[in-house]
GROMACS .gro file of C-alpha atoms in nm:
model
  162
    1UNK     CA    1   0.851  -1.018   6.068
    2UNK     CA    2   0.969  -0.860   5.728
    3UNK     CA    3   0.860  -0.531   5.801
    4UNK     CA    4   0.975  -0.469   6.151
    5UNK     CA    5   1.378  -0.563   6.065
    6UNK     CA    6   1.675  -0.327   6.016
    7UNK     CA    7   1.752  -0.533   5.749
    8UNK     CA    8   1.763  -0.824   5.565
    9UNK     CA    9   2.094  -1.135   5.595
   10UNK     CA   10   2.113  -1.407   5.340
   11UNK     CA   11   2.330  -1.663   5.361
   12UNK     CA   12   2.232  -1.958   5.133
   13UNK     CA   13   2.094  -1.732   4.887
   14UNK     CA   14   2.338  -1.553   4.563
   15UNK     CA   15   2.010  -1.603   4.349
   16UNK     CA   16   1.946  -1.236   4.165
   17UNK     CA   17   1.565  -1.377   4.099
   18UNK     CA   18   1.506  -1.466   4.490
   19UNK     CA   19   1.662  -1.116   4.598
   20UNK     CA   20   1.371  -1.025   4.370
   21UNK     CA   21   1.117  -1.195   4.502
   22UNK     CA   22   1.251  -1.098   4.849
   23UNK     CA   23   1.283  -0.695   4.844
   24UNK     CA   24   0.890  -0.707   4.708
   25UNK     CA   25   0.772  -0.788   5.039
   26UNK     CA   26   1.044  -0.503   5.203
   27UNK     CA   27   0.987  -0.145   5.292
   28UNK     CA   28   1.146   0.045   4.945
   29UNK     CA   29   1.511   0.085   5.123
   30UNK     CA   30   1.515  -0.137   5.387
   31UNK     CA   31   1.908  -0.297   5.304
   32UNK     CA   32   1.976  -0.654   5.188
   33UNK     CA   33   2.289  -0.834   5.281
   34UNK     CA   34   2.482  -1.127   5.146
   35UNK     CA   35   2.682  -1.379   5.360
   36UNK     CA   36   2.933  -1.560   5.144
   37UNK     CA   37   3.066  -1.942   5.279
   38UNK     CA   38   3.428  -2.026   5.234
   39UNK     CA   39   3.622  -2.339   5.268
   40UNK     CA   40   3.927  -2.297   5.470
   41UNK     CA   41   3.966  -2.732   5.474
   42UNK     CA   42   4.011  -2.995   5.639
   43UNK     CA   43   4.196  -3.089   5.981
   44UNK     CA   44   4.203  -3.355   6.224
   45UNK     CA   45   3.921  -3.327   6.530
   46UNK     CA   46   4.200  -3.326   6.760
   47UNK     CA   47   4.510  -3.241   6.673
   48UNK     CA   48   4.358  -2.981   6.404
   49UNK     CA   49   4.615  -3.061   6.089
   50UNK     CA   50   4.539  -3.017   5.800
   51UNK     CA   51   4.555  -3.300   5.592
   52UNK     CA   52   4.293  -3.552   5.441
   53UNK     CA   53   4.115  -3.853   5.421
   54UNK     CA   54   4.139  -4.107   5.230
   55UNK     CA   55   3.875  -4.288   5.011
   56UNK     CA   56   3.469  -4.284   5.224
   57UNK     CA   57   3.374  -4.047   5.461
   58UNK     CA   58   3.037  -4.012   5.671
   59UNK     CA   59   2.943  -3.708   5.746
   60UNK     CA   60   2.786  -3.691   6.051
   61UNK     CA   61   2.592  -3.366   6.141
   62UNK     CA   62   2.319  -3.193   6.371
   63UNK     CA   63   2.269  -2.945   6.122
   64UNK     CA   64   1.899  -2.822   5.965
   65UNK     CA   65   2.007  -2.803   5.632
   66UNK     CA   66   2.264  -3.070   5.626
   67UNK     CA   67   2.220  -3.117   5.278
   68UNK     CA   68   2.420  -2.810   5.226
   69UNK     CA   69   2.719  -2.978   5.461
   70UNK     CA   70   2.682  -3.180   5.165
   71UNK     CA   71   2.740  -2.964   4.872
   72UNK     CA   72   3.031  -2.762   5.084
   73UNK     CA   73   3.173  -3.031   5.107
   74UNK     CA   74   3.212  -3.170   4.821
   75UNK     CA   75   3.364  -2.854   4.690
   76UNK     CA   76   3.668  -2.953   4.849
   77UNK     CA   77   3.730  -3.276   4.822
   78UNK     CA   78   3.476  -3.437   4.492
   79UNK     CA   79   3.669  -3.777   4.464
   80UNK     CA   80   3.550  -3.786   4.763
   81UNK     CA   81   3.270  -4.028   4.852
   82UNK     CA   82   3.040  -3.984   5.099
   83UNK     CA   83   2.731  -4.104   5.261
   84UNK     CA   84   2.536  -3.907   5.557
   85UNK     CA   85   2.424  -3.981   5.899
   86UNK     CA   86   2.175  -3.679   5.956
   87UNK     CA   87   2.125  -3.604   6.347
   88UNK     CA   88   1.836  -3.294   6.425
   89UNK     CA   89   1.974  -2.950   6.469
   90UNK     CA   90   2.128  -2.884   6.754
   91UNK     CA   91   2.186  -3.242   6.846
   92UNK     CA   92   2.310  -3.276   7.153
   93UNK     CA   93   2.622  -3.604   7.104
   94UNK     CA   94   2.663  -3.849   7.354
   95UNK     CA   95   2.904  -4.120   7.421
   96UNK     CA   96   2.643  -4.338   7.263
   97UNK     CA   97   2.655  -4.155   6.989
   98UNK     CA   98   3.021  -4.151   6.904
   99UNK     CA   99   3.007  -4.605   6.953
  100UNK     CA  100   2.701  -4.559   6.686
  101UNK     CA  101   2.888  -4.334   6.447
  102UNK     CA  102   3.178  -4.505   6.453
  103UNK     CA  103   2.946  -4.861   6.451
  104UNK     CA  104   2.796  -4.743   6.098
  105UNK     CA  105   3.079  -4.557   6.003
  106UNK     CA  106   3.293  -4.921   5.979
  107UNK     CA  107   2.978  -5.055   5.883
  108UNK     CA  108   2.971  -4.862   5.564
  109UNK     CA  109   3.344  -4.960   5.500
  110UNK     CA  110   3.399  -4.566   5.526
  111UNK     CA  111   3.741  -4.493   5.638
  112UNK     CA  112   3.693  -4.064   5.820
  113UNK     CA  113   3.402  -3.948   5.941
  114UNK     CA  114   3.336  -3.565   5.917
  115UNK     CA  115   3.190  -3.330   6.091
  116UNK     CA  116   3.116  -2.948   6.116
  117UNK     CA  117   3.277  -2.721   6.321
  118UNK     CA  118   2.942  -2.655   6.540
  119UNK     CA  119   2.883  -3.014   6.630
  120UNK     CA  120   3.296  -3.020   6.677
  121UNK     CA  121   3.282  -2.825   6.998
  122UNK     CA  122   3.016  -3.095   7.075
  123UNK     CA  123   3.234  -3.409   7.024
  124UNK     CA  124   3.527  -3.281   7.152
  125UNK     CA  125   3.429  -3.208   7.487
  126UNK     CA  126   3.259  -3.610   7.476
  127UNK     CA  127   3.752  -3.739   7.360
  128UNK     CA  128   3.785  -3.538   7.629
  129UNK     CA  129   3.632  -3.811   7.891
  130UNK     CA  130   3.628  -4.104   7.621
  131UNK     CA  131   3.929  -4.206   7.715
  132UNK     CA  132   4.151  -4.425   7.510
  133UNK     CA  133   3.851  -4.402   7.178
  134UNK     CA  134   4.074  -4.356   6.885
  135UNK     CA  135   4.050  -4.041   6.724
  136UNK     CA  136   4.298  -4.051   6.404
  137UNK     CA  137   3.960  -4.134   6.092
  138UNK     CA  138   3.782  -3.815   6.288
  139UNK     CA  139   3.829  -3.492   6.023
  140UNK     CA  140   3.592  -3.106   6.097
  141UNK     CA  141   3.543  -2.919   5.792
  142UNK     CA  142   3.654  -2.580   5.862
  143UNK     CA  143   3.499  -2.238   5.669
  144UNK     CA  144   3.446  -1.861   5.687
  145UNK     CA  145   3.137  -1.706   5.658
  146UNK     CA  146   3.207  -1.325   5.531
  147UNK     CA  147   3.006  -0.983   5.459
  148UNK     CA  148   3.018  -0.982   5.112
  149UNK     CA  149   3.033  -0.623   5.087
  150UNK     CA  150   3.161  -0.528   5.450
  151UNK     CA  151   3.141  -0.173   5.442
  152UNK     CA  152   2.816  -0.151   5.407
  153UNK     CA  153   2.766  -0.384   5.667
  154UNK     CA  154   2.972  -0.199   5.929
  155UNK     CA  155   2.826   0.130   5.787
  156UNK     CA  156   2.459   0.011   5.884
  157UNK     CA  157   2.593  -0.178   6.164
  158UNK     CA  158   2.681   0.253   6.320
  159UNK     CA  159   2.359   0.365   6.206
  160UNK     CA  160   2.211   0.181   6.483
  161UNK     CA  161   2.448   0.028   6.677
  162UNK     CA  162   2.479   0.357   6.840
   0.00000   0.00000   0.00000
């Protein structure tokens, strides 16, 4: 598959040694692009106002690599203790899941629940249906992803999307 690709995009690797290993499998001249993730901040799930939880939080996600979510959160809130509740990648949250997450957070003594932007879109749909449920202690970790070299990326796209 690597040999057939027009380019390789690395999203979580900044390690030059890894890049050199990968290049051995690519035909000569095949470009490698790097995507960098930058944390924007924490906002309330429903109001999207910037704020931070007080005390410990639960990191709840339906991601293939929840450890990356935890590491990203800790980069902006190093003093906040965390516990993780991991669902399968692309999990479709239900009202029962939301109630179970709240029960888990209470049982663990957590004061907030932090979700990814990916999961926020699914959970917000439930928020509209769940009526008098309190979302005050739910937060979203906002991130932005950017190509490390946007000019090189744009040049590549222009060449292949003619």
